[in-house]
PDB file of C-alpha atoms in Angstrom:
ATOM      1  CA  UNK A  26     -82.454 -29.307 137.347  1.00  0.00           C
ATOM      2  CA  UNK A  27     -85.022 -26.519 137.282  1.00  0.00           C
ATOM      3  CA  UNK A  28     -83.735 -23.237 135.843  1.00  0.00           C
ATOM      4  CA  UNK A  29     -85.135 -20.326 137.802  1.00  0.00           C
ATOM      5  CA  UNK A  30     -84.290 -17.438 135.484  1.00  0.00           C
ATOM      6  CA  UNK A  31     -82.182 -15.543 138.016  1.00  0.00           C
ATOM      7  CA  UNK A  32     -78.579 -15.640 136.991  1.00  0.00           C
ATOM      8  CA  UNK A  33     -77.111 -19.142 137.100  1.00  0.00           C
ATOM      9  CA  UNK A  34     -79.231 -20.282 140.052  1.00  0.00           C
ATOM     10  CA  UNK A  35     -80.736 -23.755 139.713  1.00  0.00           C
ATOM     11  CA  UNK A  36     -82.796 -25.865 142.067  1.00  0.00           C
ATOM     12  CA  UNK A  37     -82.821 -29.650 142.185  1.00  0.00           C
ATOM     13  CA  UNK A  38     -86.471 -30.458 141.470  1.00  0.00           C
ATOM     14  CA  UNK A  39     -86.336 -33.720 143.405  1.00  0.00           C
ATOM     15  CA  UNK A  40     -85.448 -31.825 146.581  1.00  0.00           C
ATOM     16  CA  UNK A  41     -87.768 -28.836 146.378  1.00  0.00           C
ATOM     17  CA  UNK A  42     -89.780 -29.019 149.623  1.00  0.00           C
ATOM     18  CA  UNK A  43     -93.419 -29.844 149.028  1.00  0.00           C
ATOM     19  CA  UNK A  44     -94.554 -27.621 151.904  1.00  0.00           C
ATOM     20  CA  UNK A  45     -92.914 -24.327 152.936  1.00  0.00           C
ATOM     21  CA  UNK A  46     -93.868 -22.216 155.938  1.00  0.00           C
ATOM     22  CA  UNK A  47     -92.967 -18.523 156.190  1.00  0.00           C
ATOM     23  CA  UNK A  48     -93.111 -16.097 159.102  1.00  0.00           C
ATOM     24  CA  UNK A  49     -93.869 -12.794 157.354  1.00  0.00           C
ATOM     25  CA  UNK A  50     -91.856 -10.544 159.652  1.00  0.00           C
ATOM     26  CA  UNK A  51     -90.566  -7.000 159.211  1.00  0.00           C
ATOM     27  CA  UNK A  52     -93.468  -5.130 157.590  1.00  0.00           C
ATOM     28  CA  UNK A  53     -93.576  -2.384 160.223  1.00  0.00           C
ATOM     29  CA  UNK A  54     -89.827  -1.895 160.376  1.00  0.00           C
ATOM     30  CA  UNK A  55     -89.755  -1.674 156.583  1.00  0.00           C
ATOM     31  CA  UNK A  56     -92.328   1.148 156.672  1.00  0.00           C
ATOM     32  CA  UNK A  57     -90.474   2.983 159.436  1.00  0.00           C
ATOM     33  CA  UNK A  58     -87.329   2.918 157.341  1.00  0.00           C
ATOM     34  CA  UNK A  59     -89.319   4.692 154.611  1.00  0.00           C
ATOM     35  CA  UNK A  60     -90.531   7.185 157.267  1.00  0.00           C
ATOM     36  CA  UNK A  61     -94.140   6.039 156.933  1.00  0.00           C
ATOM     37  CA  UNK A  62     -96.653   5.024 159.566  1.00  0.00           C
ATOM     38  CA  UNK A  63     -95.471   1.556 160.680  1.00  0.00           C
ATOM     39  CA  UNK A  64     -98.716  -0.271 159.887  1.00  0.00           C
ATOM     40  CA  UNK A  65     -98.552   0.854 156.247  1.00  0.00           C
ATOM     41  CA  UNK A  66     -95.815  -1.723 155.707  1.00  0.00           C
ATOM     42  CA  UNK A  67     -98.479  -4.436 155.748  1.00  0.00           C
ATOM     43  CA  UNK A  68     -99.717  -3.231 152.364  1.00  0.00           C
ATOM     44  CA  UNK A  69     -96.285  -3.900 150.817  1.00  0.00           C
ATOM     45  CA  UNK A  70     -96.302  -7.242 152.573  1.00  0.00           C
ATOM     46  CA  UNK A  71     -99.674  -8.190 151.060  1.00  0.00           C
ATOM     47  CA  UNK A  72     -98.423  -7.406 147.541  1.00  0.00           C
ATOM     48  CA  UNK A  73     -95.393  -9.621 148.141  1.00  0.00           C
ATOM     49  CA  UNK A  74     -97.632 -12.554 149.132  1.00  0.00           C
ATOM     50  CA  UNK A  75     -99.228 -12.414 145.671  1.00  0.00           C
ATOM     51  CA  UNK A  76     -95.815 -12.690 144.023  1.00  0.00           C
ATOM     52  CA  UNK A  77     -94.799 -15.481 146.384  1.00  0.00           C
ATOM     53  CA  UNK A  78     -97.597 -17.676 145.064  1.00  0.00           C
ATOM     54  CA  UNK A  79     -96.253 -17.292 141.513  1.00  0.00           C
ATOM     55  CA  UNK A  80     -92.689 -18.120 142.580  1.00  0.00           C
ATOM     56  CA  UNK A  81     -93.765 -21.243 144.459  1.00  0.00           C
ATOM     57  CA  UNK A  82     -95.727 -22.458 141.455  1.00  0.00           C
ATOM     58  CA  UNK A  83     -92.650 -21.919 139.215  1.00  0.00           C
ATOM     59  CA  UNK A  84     -90.392 -23.792 141.628  1.00  0.00           C
ATOM     60  CA  UNK A  85     -92.726 -26.697 142.352  1.00  0.00           C
ATOM     61  CA  UNK A  86     -93.718 -25.910 145.950  1.00  0.00           C
ATOM     62  CA  UNK A  87     -97.198 -27.364 146.430  1.00  0.00           C
ATOM     63  CA  UNK A  88     -98.191 -25.990 149.838  1.00  0.00           C
ATOM     64  CA  UNK A  89     -97.533 -22.740 151.698  1.00  0.00           C
ATOM     65  CA  UNK A  90     -98.322 -21.849 155.288  1.00  0.00           C
ATOM     66  CA  UNK A  91     -97.995 -18.122 156.014  1.00  0.00           C
ATOM     67  CA  UNK A  92     -97.903 -16.726 159.544  1.00  0.00           C
ATOM     68  CA  UNK A  93     -99.932 -13.573 158.936  1.00  0.00           C
ATOM     69  CA  UNK A  94    -101.534 -12.681 162.291  1.00  0.00           C
ATOM     70  CA  UNK A  95    -100.978 -14.175 165.730  1.00  0.00           C
ATOM     71  CA  UNK A  96    -103.319 -14.335 168.707  1.00  0.00           C
ATOM     72  CA  UNK A  97    -100.996 -11.860 170.414  1.00  0.00           C
ATOM     73  CA  UNK A  98    -101.340  -9.412 167.504  1.00  0.00           C
ATOM     74  CA  UNK A  99    -104.831  -8.577 168.758  1.00  0.00           C
ATOM     75  CA  UNK A 100    -103.016  -6.414 171.321  1.00  0.00           C
ATOM     76  CA  UNK A 101    -101.720  -4.059 168.606  1.00  0.00           C
ATOM     77  CA  UNK A 102    -102.769  -0.366 168.862  1.00  0.00           C
ATOM     78  CA  UNK A 103    -106.355   0.190 167.691  1.00  0.00           C
ATOM     79  CA  UNK A 104    -105.396   2.329 164.703  1.00  0.00           C
ATOM     80  CA  UNK A 105    -103.080  -0.410 163.425  1.00  0.00           C
ATOM     81  CA  UNK A 106    -105.559  -3.189 164.229  1.00  0.00           C
ATOM     82  CA  UNK A 107    -108.368  -1.430 162.334  1.00  0.00           C
ATOM     83  CA  UNK A 108    -106.058  -0.790 159.384  1.00  0.00           C
ATOM     84  CA  UNK A 109    -105.106  -4.467 159.274  1.00  0.00           C
ATOM     85  CA  UNK A 110    -108.701  -5.667 159.490  1.00  0.00           C
ATOM     86  CA  UNK A 111    -109.639  -3.434 156.539  1.00  0.00           C
ATOM     87  CA  UNK A 112    -106.630  -4.707 154.606  1.00  0.00           C
ATOM     88  CA  UNK A 113    -107.446  -8.373 155.302  1.00  0.00           C
ATOM     89  CA  UNK A 114    -111.079  -7.914 154.282  1.00  0.00           C
ATOM     90  CA  UNK A 115    -110.098  -6.072 151.104  1.00  0.00           C
ATOM     91  CA  UNK A 116    -107.438  -8.616 150.089  1.00  0.00           C
ATOM     92  CA  UNK A 117    -109.539 -11.721 150.822  1.00  0.00           C
ATOM     93  CA  UNK A 118    -112.583 -10.345 149.009  1.00  0.00           C
ATOM     94  CA  UNK A 119    -110.386  -9.375 146.055  1.00  0.00           C
ATOM     95  CA  UNK A 120    -109.220 -12.980 145.693  1.00  0.00           C
ATOM     96  CA  UNK A 121    -112.838 -13.925 144.971  1.00  0.00           C
ATOM     97  CA  UNK A 122    -114.134 -10.835 143.193  1.00  0.00           C
ATOM     98  CA  UNK A 123    -111.197  -9.560 141.140  1.00  0.00           C
ATOM     99  CA  UNK A 124    -111.454 -11.357 137.785  1.00  0.00           C
ATOM    100  CA  UNK A 125    -107.710 -11.725 137.226  1.00  0.00           C
ATOM    101  CA  UNK A 126    -106.965 -12.919 140.755  1.00  0.00           C
ATOM    102  CA  UNK A 127    -109.802 -15.427 140.719  1.00  0.00           C
ATOM    103  CA  UNK A 128    -108.692 -16.675 137.293  1.00  0.00           C
ATOM    104  CA  UNK A 129    -105.229 -17.400 138.713  1.00  0.00           C
ATOM    105  CA  UNK A 130    -106.669 -19.232 141.722  1.00  0.00           C
ATOM    106  CA  UNK A 131    -109.160 -21.208 139.654  1.00  0.00           C
ATOM    107  CA  UNK A 132    -106.848 -22.176 136.783  1.00  0.00           C
ATOM    108  CA  UNK A 133    -104.086 -23.281 139.167  1.00  0.00           C
ATOM    109  CA  UNK A 134    -106.552 -25.097 141.441  1.00  0.00           C
ATOM    110  CA  UNK A 135    -105.354 -23.300 144.576  1.00  0.00           C
ATOM    111  CA  UNK A 136    -107.156 -24.177 147.798  1.00  0.00           C
ATOM    112  CA  UNK A 137    -107.072 -21.449 150.447  1.00  0.00           C
ATOM    113  CA  UNK A 138    -107.346 -22.335 154.135  1.00  0.00           C
ATOM    114  CA  UNK A 139    -107.306 -20.256 157.285  1.00  0.00           C
ATOM    115  CA  UNK A 140    -105.911 -21.899 160.405  1.00  0.00           C
ATOM    116  CA  UNK A 141    -106.241 -20.490 163.889  1.00  0.00           C
ATOM    117  CA  UNK A 142    -108.956 -19.045 166.100  1.00  0.00           C
ATOM    118  CA  UNK A 143    -110.634 -17.261 163.208  1.00  0.00           C
ATOM    119  CA  UNK A 144    -113.803 -16.754 165.270  1.00  0.00           C
ATOM    120  CA  UNK A 145    -111.880 -13.928 166.990  1.00  0.00           C
ATOM    121  CA  UNK A 146    -111.979 -11.699 163.908  1.00  0.00           C
ATOM    122  CA  UNK A 147    -114.597  -9.022 163.135  1.00  0.00           C
ATOM    123  CA  UNK A 148    -117.595 -10.265 161.184  1.00  0.00           C
ATOM    124  CA  UNK A 149    -116.550  -8.850 157.805  1.00  0.00           C
ATOM    125  CA  UNK A 150    -113.085 -10.428 157.907  1.00  0.00           C
ATOM    126  CA  UNK A 151    -114.431 -13.734 159.222  1.00  0.00           C
ATOM    127  CA  UNK A 152    -117.110 -13.921 156.519  1.00  0.00           C
ATOM    128  CA  UNK A 153    -114.532 -13.276 153.781  1.00  0.00           C
ATOM    129  CA  UNK A 154    -112.375 -16.104 155.153  1.00  0.00           C
ATOM    130  CA  UNK A 155    -115.238 -18.609 155.281  1.00  0.00           C
ATOM    131  CA  UNK A 156    -116.397 -17.641 151.791  1.00  0.00           C
ATOM    132  CA  UNK A 157    -112.914 -18.072 150.327  1.00  0.00           C
ATOM    133  CA  UNK A 158    -112.465 -21.482 151.944  1.00  0.00           C
ATOM    134  CA  UNK A 159    -115.849 -22.610 150.671  1.00  0.00           C
ATOM    135  CA  UNK A 160    -115.198 -21.360 147.143  1.00  0.00           C
ATOM    136  CA  UNK A 161    -111.819 -23.134 146.859  1.00  0.00           C
ATOM    137  CA  UNK A 162    -112.516 -26.295 148.874  1.00  0.00           C
ATOM    138  CA  UNK A 163    -112.458 -28.602 145.829  1.00  0.00           C
ATOM    139  CA  UNK A 164    -109.120 -27.324 144.495  1.00  0.00           C
ATOM    140  CA  UNK A 165    -106.365 -29.894 144.975  1.00  0.00           C
ATOM    141  CA  UNK A 166    -103.277 -28.794 143.022  1.00  0.00           C
ATOM    142  CA  UNK A 167    -101.897 -26.152 145.417  1.00  0.00           C
ATOM    143  CA  UNK A 168    -102.686 -25.111 149.002  1.00  0.00           C
ATOM    144  CA  UNK A 169    -102.145 -21.797 150.769  1.00  0.00           C
ATOM    145  CA  UNK A 170    -102.764 -21.807 154.527  1.00  0.00           C
ATOM    146  CA  UNK A 171    -103.017 -18.405 156.205  1.00  0.00           C
ATOM    147  CA  UNK A 172    -102.256 -18.696 159.922  1.00  0.00           C
ATOM    148  CA  UNK A 173    -104.642 -16.093 161.351  1.00  0.00           C
ATOM    149  CA  UNK A 174    -105.363 -15.531 165.040  1.00  0.00           C
ATOM    150  CA  UNK A 175    -102.848 -18.339 165.253  1.00  0.00           C
ATOM    151  CA  UNK A 176    -100.565 -19.595 167.985  1.00  0.00           C
ATOM    152  CA  UNK A 177     -98.826 -22.944 168.268  1.00  0.00           C
ATOM    153  CA  UNK A 178     -99.572 -23.385 171.965  1.00  0.00           C
ATOM    154  CA  UNK A 179    -103.145 -22.260 171.404  1.00  0.00           C
ATOM    155  CA  UNK A 180    -103.447 -24.867 168.644  1.00  0.00           C
ATOM    156  CA  UNK A 181    -102.303 -27.631 171.016  1.00  0.00           C
ATOM    157  CA  UNK A 182    -104.717 -26.456 173.727  1.00  0.00           C
ATOM    158  CA  UNK A 183    -107.599 -26.411 171.240  1.00  0.00           C
ATOM    159  CA  UNK A 184    -106.670 -29.910 170.042  1.00  0.00           C
ATOM    160  CA  UNK A 185    -106.658 -31.192 173.628  1.00  0.00           C
ATOM    161  CA  UNK A 186    -110.120 -29.682 174.179  1.00  0.00           C
ATOM    162  CA  UNK A 187    -111.451 -31.404 171.036  1.00  0.00           C
ATOM    163  CA  UNK A 188    -109.996 -34.728 172.142  1.00  0.00           C
ATOM    164  CA  UNK A 189    -111.412 -34.273 175.635  1.00  0.00           C
ATOM    165  CA  UNK A 190    -114.893 -33.740 174.160  1.00  0.00           C
ATOM    166  CA  UNK A 191    -114.515 -36.878 172.010  1.00  0.00           C
ATOM    167  CA  UNK A 192    -113.432 -38.901 175.067  1.00  0.00           C
ATOM    168  CA  UNK A 193    -116.342 -37.507 177.077  1.00  0.00           C
ATOM    169  CA  UNK A 194    -118.837 -38.439 174.336  1.00  0.00           C
ATOM    170  CA  UNK A 195    -117.308 -41.890 173.865  1.00  0.00           C
ATOM    171  CA  UNK A 196    -116.056 -41.280 170.314  1.00  0.00           C
ATOM    172  CA  UNK A 197    -112.443 -41.844 171.374  1.00  0.00           C
ATOM    173  CA  UNK A 198    -110.960 -44.180 173.964  1.00  0.00           C
ATOM    174  CA  UNK A 199    -107.953 -42.853 175.909  1.00  0.00           C
ATOM    175  CA  UNK A 200    -105.926 -45.933 174.923  1.00  0.00           C
ATOM    176  CA  UNK A 201    -106.415 -45.035 171.238  1.00  0.00           C
ATOM    177  CA  UNK A 202    -104.659 -41.683 171.522  1.00  0.00           C
ATOM    178  CA  UNK A 203    -101.282 -41.516 169.780  1.00  0.00           C
ATOM    179  CA  UNK A 204     -99.433 -38.892 167.716  1.00  0.00           C
ATOM    180  CA  UNK A 205    -101.496 -39.629 164.618  1.00  0.00           C
ATOM    181  CA  UNK A 206    -104.817 -39.293 166.447  1.00  0.00           C
ATOM    182  CA  UNK A 207    -103.663 -36.108 168.155  1.00  0.00           C
ATOM    183  CA  UNK A 208    -102.478 -34.547 164.864  1.00  0.00           C
ATOM    184  CA  UNK A 209    -105.924 -35.039 163.345  1.00  0.00           C
ATOM    185  CA  UNK A 210    -107.308 -32.650 165.951  1.00  0.00           C
ATOM    186  CA  UNK A 211    -104.895 -29.823 165.088  1.00  0.00           C
ATOM    187  CA  UNK A 212    -105.818 -26.951 162.774  1.00  0.00           C
ATOM    188  CA  UNK A 213    -103.562 -28.534 160.146  1.00  0.00           C
ATOM    189  CA  UNK A 214    -101.944 -31.983 159.843  1.00  0.00           C
ATOM    190  CA  UNK A 215     -99.505 -31.194 157.027  1.00  0.00           C
ATOM    191  CA  UNK A 216     -95.892 -30.611 158.129  1.00  0.00           C
ATOM    192  CA  UNK A 217     -93.601 -28.132 156.336  1.00  0.00           C
ATOM    193  CA  UNK A 218     -90.169 -29.399 155.346  1.00  0.00           C
ATOM    194  CA  UNK A 219     -88.780 -25.843 155.273  1.00  0.00           C
ATOM    195  CA  UNK A 220     -89.680 -22.779 157.357  1.00  0.00           C
ATOM    196  CA  UNK A 221     -88.346 -19.317 156.524  1.00  0.00           C
ATOM    197  CA  UNK A 222     -88.423 -16.322 158.840  1.00  0.00           C
ATOM    198  CA  UNK A 223     -87.715 -12.866 157.457  1.00  0.00           C
ATOM    199  CA  UNK A 224     -86.951  -9.733 159.452  1.00  0.00           C
ATOM    200  CA  UNK A 225     -83.720 -10.675 161.203  1.00  0.00           C
ATOM    201  CA  UNK A 226     -85.185 -12.276 164.325  1.00  0.00           C
ATOM    202  CA  UNK A 227     -83.965 -15.781 165.198  1.00  0.00           C
ATOM    203  CA  UNK A 228     -86.833 -17.330 167.110  1.00  0.00           C
ATOM    204  CA  UNK A 229     -89.783 -19.492 166.175  1.00  0.00           C
ATOM    205  CA  UNK A 230     -92.456 -17.279 167.806  1.00  0.00           C
ATOM    206  CA  UNK A 231     -95.036 -19.980 168.559  1.00  0.00           C
ATOM    207  CA  UNK A 232     -95.343 -21.018 164.890  1.00  0.00           C
ATOM    208  CA  UNK A 233     -96.366 -24.604 164.091  1.00  0.00           C
ATOM    209  CA  UNK A 234     -94.749 -25.990 167.227  1.00  0.00           C
ATOM    210  CA  UNK A 235     -96.149 -29.492 166.562  1.00  0.00           C
ATOM    211  CA  UNK A 236     -95.817 -29.600 162.776  1.00  0.00           C
ATOM    212  CA  UNK A 237     -92.277 -28.148 162.685  1.00  0.00           C
ATOM    213  CA  UNK A 238     -90.656 -30.810 164.874  1.00  0.00           C
ATOM    214  CA  UNK A 239     -88.287 -31.762 162.030  1.00  0.00           C
ATOM    215  CA  UNK A 240     -88.593 -28.732 159.752  1.00  0.00           C
ATOM    216  CA  UNK A 241     -85.448 -27.050 158.474  1.00  0.00           C
ATOM    217  CA  UNK A 242     -85.384 -23.394 159.563  1.00  0.00           C
ATOM    218  CA  UNK A 243     -83.769 -20.528 157.636  1.00  0.00           C
ATOM    219  CA  UNK A 244     -83.568 -17.026 159.154  1.00  0.00           C
ATOM    220  CA  UNK A 245     -83.141 -14.026 156.838  1.00  0.00           C
ATOM    221  CA  UNK A 246     -82.138 -10.452 157.662  1.00  0.00           C
ATOM    222  CA  UNK A 247     -84.374  -9.010 154.934  1.00  0.00           C
ATOM    223  CA  UNK A 248     -87.753  -7.593 155.895  1.00  0.00           C
ATOM    224  CA  UNK A 249     -90.723  -9.409 154.352  1.00  0.00           C
ATOM    225  CA  UNK A 250     -91.558  -6.657 151.781  1.00  0.00           C
ATOM    226  CA  UNK A 251     -87.949  -6.948 150.510  1.00  0.00           C
ATOM    227  CA  UNK A 252     -88.153 -10.707 149.955  1.00  0.00           C
ATOM    228  CA  UNK A 253     -87.558 -11.713 146.321  1.00  0.00           C
ATOM    229  CA  UNK A 254     -87.617 -14.880 144.237  1.00  0.00           C
ATOM    230  CA  UNK A 255     -83.845 -15.245 144.503  1.00  0.00           C
ATOM    231  CA  UNK A 256     -84.211 -15.313 148.303  1.00  0.00           C
ATOM    232  CA  UNK A 257     -86.683 -18.185 148.042  1.00  0.00           C
ATOM    233  CA  UNK A 258     -84.329 -20.008 145.689  1.00  0.00           C
ATOM    234  CA  UNK A 259     -81.411 -19.447 148.091  1.00  0.00           C
ATOM    235  CA  UNK A 260     -83.475 -20.847 150.982  1.00  0.00           C
ATOM    236  CA  UNK A 261     -84.376 -23.937 148.949  1.00  0.00           C
ATOM    237  CA  UNK A 262     -80.728 -24.406 148.000  1.00  0.00           C
ATOM    238  CA  UNK A 263     -79.819 -24.167 151.689  1.00  0.00           C
ATOM    239  CA  UNK A 264     -82.481 -26.810 152.376  1.00  0.00           C
ATOM    240  CA  UNK A 265     -80.986 -28.999 149.611  1.00  0.00           C
ATOM    241  CA  UNK A 266     -77.536 -28.776 151.197  1.00  0.00           C
ATOM    242  CA  UNK A 267     -78.647 -29.983 154.617  1.00  0.00           C
ATOM    243  CA  UNK A 268     -78.668 -33.623 155.689  1.00  0.00           C
ATOM    244  CA  UNK A 269     -82.023 -34.451 157.219  1.00  0.00           C
ATOM    245  CA  UNK A 270     -81.382 -37.309 159.649  1.00  0.00           C
ATOM    246  CA  UNK A 271     -84.620 -37.184 161.676  1.00  0.00           C
ATOM    247  CA  UNK A 272     -82.693 -38.180 164.792  1.00  0.00           C
ATOM    248  CA  UNK A 273     -81.269 -41.328 163.177  1.00  0.00           C
TER     249      UNK A 273
END
């Protein structure tokens, strides 16, 4: 048993999910509750992501996929959109240029990926994403996937387009297409065993619709900036207590 240092809580190491997905919901409502401009909640949310990485390392989670910005989020008001773009650029550049942050990434061999239609972002944000992926591409111990300009349906459509091009060019024969071949054309093949959504909403919101076909979902009332290590432990314990039958 792995002792987590929060009261008597323990987690069975053999059943800690290798890959956890999280929908980071509730940043704006958290800020409103503090009587701040709603988009300022994203700054609290970004700080919590840093802590999340430490907690997952302590608990033995090897891969994280974080739903940070959807395709539909491009419709947010301009003042909020601009604020978010500045925040993304600042945070992603800091992961490379801040000595302490880079030391953590490098020593723990954390690979950082961005999945989604990242070409949609402004040049500065896009360049920071590509640079971070390039700089961490050889790290193999831990993976953090940021779902950015992401949508599950959009991912399937983009995969179909890639397959169609391969069929057209003769690289793939129609008879060869199966689930495994299709999955290789998605933004990400890896499938999370556990998905957590904060913020009180109980819907999947177009997140990993292919990869989550047998994921265990946990919905929390807490807003994302309020999420703590004991909440992650409780979600893993809930995962441990479920029987995963995979339709059998």
